[in-house]
Short mmCIF file of C-alpha atoms and ligand atoms in Angstrom, two decimals:
data_model
loop_
_atom_site.label_atom_id
_atom_site.label_comp_id
_atom_site.label_asym_id
_atom_site.label_seq_id
_atom_site.Cartn_x
_atom_site.Cartn_y
_atom_site.Cartn_z
CA UNK Z 1 18.08 -28.70 19.27
CA UNK Z 2 15.36 -27.22 21.50
CA UNK Z 3 16.03 -23.61 22.48
CA UNK Z 4 17.36 -22.88 25.92
CA UNK Z 5 14.68 -22.68 28.58
CA UNK Z 6 15.32 -19.00 29.20
CA UNK Z 7 15.11 -18.22 25.47
CA UNK Z 8 11.65 -19.75 25.35
CA UNK Z 9 10.68 -17.95 28.53
CA UNK Z 10 11.83 -14.64 27.01
CA UNK Z 11 9.86 -15.32 23.82
CA UNK Z 12 6.72 -16.11 25.79
CA UNK Z 13 7.17 -12.99 27.91
CA UNK Z 14 7.47 -10.79 24.78
CA UNK Z 15 4.46 -12.51 23.26
CA UNK Z 16 2.41 -12.12 26.44
CA UNK Z 17 3.01 -8.40 26.69
CA UNK Z 18 2.43 -7.74 22.97
CA UNK Z 19 -0.73 -9.80 23.09
CA UNK Z 20 -2.07 -7.93 26.11
CA UNK Z 21 -1.28 -4.60 24.50
CA UNK Z 22 -3.01 -5.56 21.23
CA UNK Z 23 -5.94 -7.43 22.80
CA UNK Z 24 -6.74 -4.31 24.81
CA UNK Z 25 -7.21 -2.45 21.53
CA UNK Z 26 -9.04 -5.23 19.72
CA UNK Z 27 -6.13 -5.74 17.30
CA UNK Z 28 -5.20 -9.20 16.08
CA UNK Z 29 -1.55 -10.23 16.34
CA UNK Z 30 -0.11 -12.16 13.41
CA UNK Z 31 3.13 -13.87 14.39
CA UNK Z 32 5.37 -13.58 11.32
CA UNK Z 33 7.49 -16.69 11.65
CA UNK Z 34 9.60 -16.50 8.47
CA UNK Z 35 12.85 -16.06 10.44
CA UNK Z 36 11.82 -18.18 13.42
CA UNK Z 37 12.75 -21.81 14.09
CA UNK Z 38 10.08 -24.49 14.45
CA UNK Z 39 10.80 -24.66 18.17
CA UNK Z 40 9.74 -21.03 18.63
CA UNK Z 41 6.55 -21.60 16.62
CA UNK Z 42 5.82 -24.69 18.72
CA UNK Z 43 6.25 -22.72 21.94
CA UNK Z 44 3.82 -20.03 20.80
CA UNK Z 45 1.27 -22.57 19.56
CA UNK Z 46 1.43 -24.28 22.95
CA UNK Z 47 0.96 -20.91 24.67
CA UNK Z 48 -2.20 -20.23 22.65
CA UNK Z 49 -1.10 -18.06 19.73
CA UNK Z 50 -3.39 -18.95 16.85
CA UNK Z 51 -2.47 -16.70 13.90
CA UNK Z 52 0.88 -17.06 12.13
CA UNK Z 53 2.09 -15.63 8.83
CA UNK Z 54 4.64 -16.63 6.22
CA UNK Z 55 5.76 -14.67 3.17
CA UNK Z 56 6.84 -17.55 0.92
CA UNK Z 57 4.29 -20.06 -0.37
CA UNK Z 58 6.39 -23.19 0.17
CA UNK Z 59 7.23 -22.15 3.70
CA UNK Z 60 3.53 -21.54 4.30
CA UNK Z 61 2.77 -25.07 3.14
CA UNK Z 62 5.53 -26.62 5.23
CA UNK Z 63 4.56 -24.74 8.36
CA UNK Z 64 0.85 -25.45 7.89
CA UNK Z 65 1.65 -29.14 7.64
CA UNK Z 66 3.93 -29.05 10.67
CA UNK Z 67 1.46 -27.02 12.78
CA UNK Z 68 -2.03 -27.88 11.51
CA UNK Z 69 -3.84 -26.53 14.58
CA UNK Z 70 -2.53 -22.99 13.94
CA UNK Z 71 -3.96 -20.59 11.35
CA UNK Z 72 -1.53 -19.72 8.54
CA UNK Z 73 -1.76 -16.37 6.76
CA UNK Z 74 -0.04 -15.68 3.43
CA UNK Z 75 1.52 -12.20 3.42
CA UNK Z 76 4.14 -12.22 0.65
CA UNK Z 77 4.21 -11.83 -3.12
CA UNK Z 78 2.84 -14.79 -5.06
CA UNK Z 79 3.44 -16.20 -8.52
CA UNK Z 80 0.75 -18.17 -10.31
CA UNK Z 81 2.73 -21.42 -10.32
CA UNK Z 82 2.65 -21.40 -6.49
CA UNK Z 83 -1.06 -20.64 -6.29
CA UNK Z 84 -2.01 -24.10 -5.05
CA UNK Z 85 0.00 -23.74 -1.83
CA UNK Z 86 -2.01 -20.70 -0.85
CA UNK Z 87 -5.30 -22.27 -1.95
CA UNK Z 88 -4.66 -25.37 0.12
CA UNK Z 89 -2.97 -24.02 3.22
CA UNK Z 90 -3.76 -20.35 3.86
CA UNK Z 91 -6.54 -19.35 6.26
CA UNK Z 92 -6.30 -15.84 4.77
CA UNK Z 93 -4.36 -14.35 1.84
CA UNK Z 94 -3.26 -10.76 2.54
CA UNK Z 95 -1.23 -9.89 -0.53
CA UNK Z 96 -3.63 -9.97 -3.49
CA UNK Z 97 -2.41 -7.50 -6.10
CA UNK Z 98 -3.64 -8.75 -9.47
CA UNK Z 99 -6.71 -10.53 -10.76
CA UNK Z 100 -4.86 -13.25 -12.72
CA UNK Z 101 -3.06 -14.59 -9.66
CA UNK Z 102 -6.27 -14.34 -7.66
CA UNK Z 103 -8.08 -16.42 -10.28
CA UNK Z 104 -5.25 -18.98 -10.24
CA UNK Z 105 -5.59 -19.41 -6.48
CA UNK Z 106 -9.38 -19.69 -6.75
CA UNK Z 107 -9.03 -22.56 -9.24
CA UNK Z 108 -7.34 -24.67 -6.55
CA UNK Z 109 -9.79 -23.95 -3.74
CA UNK Z 110 -11.87 -27.09 -4.16
CA UNK Z 111 -15.03 -25.60 -2.77
CA UNK Z 112 -13.82 -23.68 0.25
CA UNK Z 113 -14.05 -19.90 0.56
CA UNK Z 114 -10.78 -18.04 1.10
CA UNK Z 115 -10.89 -14.60 2.75
CA UNK Z 116 -8.45 -12.21 1.04
CA UNK Z 117 -7.10 -8.71 1.49
CA UNK Z 118 -6.03 -6.43 -1.33
CA UNK Z 119 -2.48 -5.14 -0.93
CA UNK Z 120 -2.22 -1.44 -1.73
CA UNK Z 121 0.96 0.36 -2.72
CA UNK Z 122 -0.22 3.48 -0.97
CA UNK Z 123 2.76 5.74 -1.65
CA UNK Z 124 3.40 4.33 -5.12
CA UNK Z 125 7.00 3.26 -4.53
CA UNK Z 126 8.49 1.19 -7.33
CA UNK Z 127 10.02 -1.48 -5.11
CA UNK Z 128 6.74 -2.05 -3.23
CA UNK Z 129 4.11 -4.60 -4.07
CA UNK Z 130 0.42 -3.85 -4.30
CA UNK Z 131 -2.20 -2.21 -6.45
CA UNK Z 132 -2.20 1.57 -6.83
CA UNK Z 133 -4.93 3.50 -4.99
CA UNK Z 134 -6.31 4.52 -8.39
CA UNK Z 135 -6.65 0.90 -9.53
CA UNK Z 136 -8.05 -0.36 -6.22
CA UNK Z 137 -11.78 -0.05 -6.98
CA UNK Z 138 -11.41 -2.03 -10.19
CA UNK Z 139 -9.34 -4.75 -8.51
CA UNK Z 140 -11.90 -4.88 -5.71
CA UNK Z 141 -14.70 -5.47 -8.22
CA UNK Z 142 -12.73 -8.05 -10.20
CA UNK Z 143 -11.60 -10.09 -7.22
CA UNK Z 144 -15.02 -9.90 -5.58
CA UNK Z 145 -16.47 -11.45 -8.72
CA UNK Z 146 -14.25 -14.55 -8.44
CA UNK Z 147 -16.16 -17.43 -6.85
CA UNK Z 148 -14.38 -18.73 -3.78
CA UNK Z 149 -12.61 -15.49 -2.87
CA UNK Z 150 -14.09 -13.07 -0.37
CA UNK Z 151 -12.48 -9.65 -0.07
CA UNK Z 152 -12.44 -8.81 3.63
CA UNK Z 153 -9.99 -5.93 3.82
CA UNK Z 154 -6.89 -4.05 2.74
CA UNK Z 155 -3.21 -4.51 3.54
CA UNK Z 156 -0.16 -2.29 3.14
CA UNK Z 157 3.45 -1.89 4.12
CA UNK Z 158 4.69 1.54 5.12
CA UNK Z 159 7.90 2.41 3.33
CA UNK Z 160 10.85 2.92 5.65
CA UNK Z 161 12.03 6.52 5.96
CA UNK Z 162 8.62 7.80 4.93
CA UNK Z 163 5.81 9.05 7.07
CA UNK Z 164 4.16 5.88 8.34
CA UNK Z 165 1.33 7.86 9.92
CA UNK Z 166 0.36 9.35 6.55
CA UNK Z 167 0.64 5.99 4.78
CA UNK Z 168 -1.54 4.14 7.30
CA UNK Z 169 -4.06 6.98 7.43
CA UNK Z 170 -4.28 6.89 3.64
CA UNK Z 171 -5.07 3.16 3.71
CA UNK Z 172 -7.76 3.78 6.32
CA UNK Z 173 -9.32 6.48 4.13
CA UNK Z 174 -9.29 4.10 1.15
CA UNK Z 175 -10.97 1.44 3.27
CA UNK Z 176 -13.64 3.88 4.45
CA UNK Z 177 -14.29 5.07 0.91
CA UNK Z 178 -14.55 1.49 -0.35
CA UNK Z 179 -16.92 0.51 2.45
CA UNK Z 180 -19.23 3.51 2.05
CA UNK Z 181 -19.23 3.34 -1.72
CA UNK Z 182 -17.78 6.79 -2.37
CA UNK Z 183 -14.63 5.64 -4.14
CA UNK Z 184 -16.26 6.02 -7.55
CA UNK Z 185 -19.59 5.87 -9.26
CA UNK Z 186 -21.38 3.59 -9.74
CA UNK Z 187 -20.64 2.92 -6.11
CA UNK Z 188 -18.91 -0.35 -5.41
CA UNK Z 189 -20.07 -0.67 -1.85
CA UNK Z 190 -18.58 -3.69 -0.12
CA UNK Z 191 -20.76 -6.36 1.41
CA UNK Z 192 -18.21 -7.18 4.08
CA UNK Z 193 -20.81 -6.73 6.78
CA UNK Z 194 -19.30 -5.81 10.12
CA UNK Z 195 -15.71 -4.85 9.82
CA UNK Z 196 -13.48 -4.47 6.83
CA UNK Z 197 -9.97 -5.35 7.96
CA UNK Z 198 -6.93 -3.09 7.87
CA UNK Z 199 -3.80 -5.22 8.06
CA UNK Z 200 -0.95 -2.78 8.60
CA UNK Z 201 2.01 -2.33 10.90
CA UNK Z 202 5.17 -4.34 11.44
CA UNK Z 203 7.80 -4.42 14.19
CA UNK Z 204 9.06 -0.89 13.54
CA UNK Z 205 5.74 0.86 13.14
CA UNK Z 206 2.94 -1.25 14.62
CA UNK Z 207 2.06 1.31 17.31
CA UNK Z 208 1.58 3.96 14.62
CA UNK Z 209 -0.56 1.52 12.64
CA UNK Z 210 -2.72 0.78 15.69
CA UNK Z 211 -3.21 4.52 16.25
CA UNK Z 212 -4.34 4.77 12.63
CA UNK Z 213 -6.89 2.01 12.96
CA UNK Z 214 -5.14 -1.29 12.16
CA UNK Z 215 -7.27 -4.35 12.91
CA UNK Z 216 -4.31 -6.72 12.43
CA UNK Z 217 -0.56 -6.21 12.77
CA UNK Z 218 2.24 -8.42 11.46
CA UNK Z 219 5.11 -8.85 13.91
CA UNK Z 220 8.27 -10.79 13.16
CA UNK Z 221 11.50 -9.34 14.50
CA UNK Z 222 10.03 -7.76 17.60
CA UNK Z 223 8.29 -10.95 18.66
CA UNK Z 224 10.88 -13.58 17.81
CA UNK Z 225 14.20 -11.81 18.32
CA UNK Z 226 15.83 -10.68 21.50
CA UNK Z 227 14.96 -7.05 22.20
CA UNK Z 228 17.25 -4.62 20.42
C1 PLP G 301 8.60 -10.10 7.21
C2 PLP G 301 7.31 -9.39 7.07
C3 PLP G 301 6.71 -8.78 8.18
C4 PLP G 301 7.32 -8.76 9.56
O1 PLP G 301 8.35 -7.80 9.60
P1 PLP G 301 9.08 -7.41 10.96
O2 PLP G 301 9.65 -6.07 10.69
O3 PLP G 301 10.13 -8.46 11.18
O4 PLP G 301 8.07 -7.40 12.04
C5 PLP G 301 5.48 -8.18 7.98
N1 PLP G 301 4.87 -8.15 6.78
C6 PLP G 301 5.42 -8.71 5.69
C7 PLP G 301 4.71 -8.64 4.39
C8 PLP G 301 6.66 -9.35 5.79
O5 PLP G 301 7.21 -9.91 4.70
#
């Protein structure tokens, strides 16, 4: 059933104001649609939203097939046996955390180049995904060496109940150190050219992430749900 007219109007109003706020700061809005119905995705696509994100590989595939004009970002944990969904359907893969899974995705790329971000477990919490800050330079080198994958940035999730400012600032410092080659010697300077992305910030903490230099934020609840 299509959503009520006023529900769609409310969604588009929330989207419009978030988009204006983020556009003004040069930050890209990823619409995290994992809890949203197809009708809401359709309304945003029609309104001009281009970037969407899903956290499960099969859902990414299904949504990419249903909405081929939109760009689909993979933001969740991945197992090797689902690598082909990401290789075939993702415009960007944000949650790279180990070289084996990265190699598995690359094997299914069939010639195209997939931009990826390395997910960092900045605070080192057990229940969080991502590579440790200590292991980041090595993962950067290993993934950069895989043909077909291009490392274009870093991603993190701030733990709830912790200091999001400190977490996002730490990711920015890691990015800066990686870009300028100071993270270790011999320097592993990136060749990302212009900007090296920082994908950080979700509904609860995106404003903090933007203050700390996010280039992309991932918004689900705040965008798709009624305001709390
Ligand atoms: C679900 C999800 C989001 C969006 O979270 P909200 O709090 O609903 O905005 C962002 N990033 C990842 C990795 C997610 O799984």
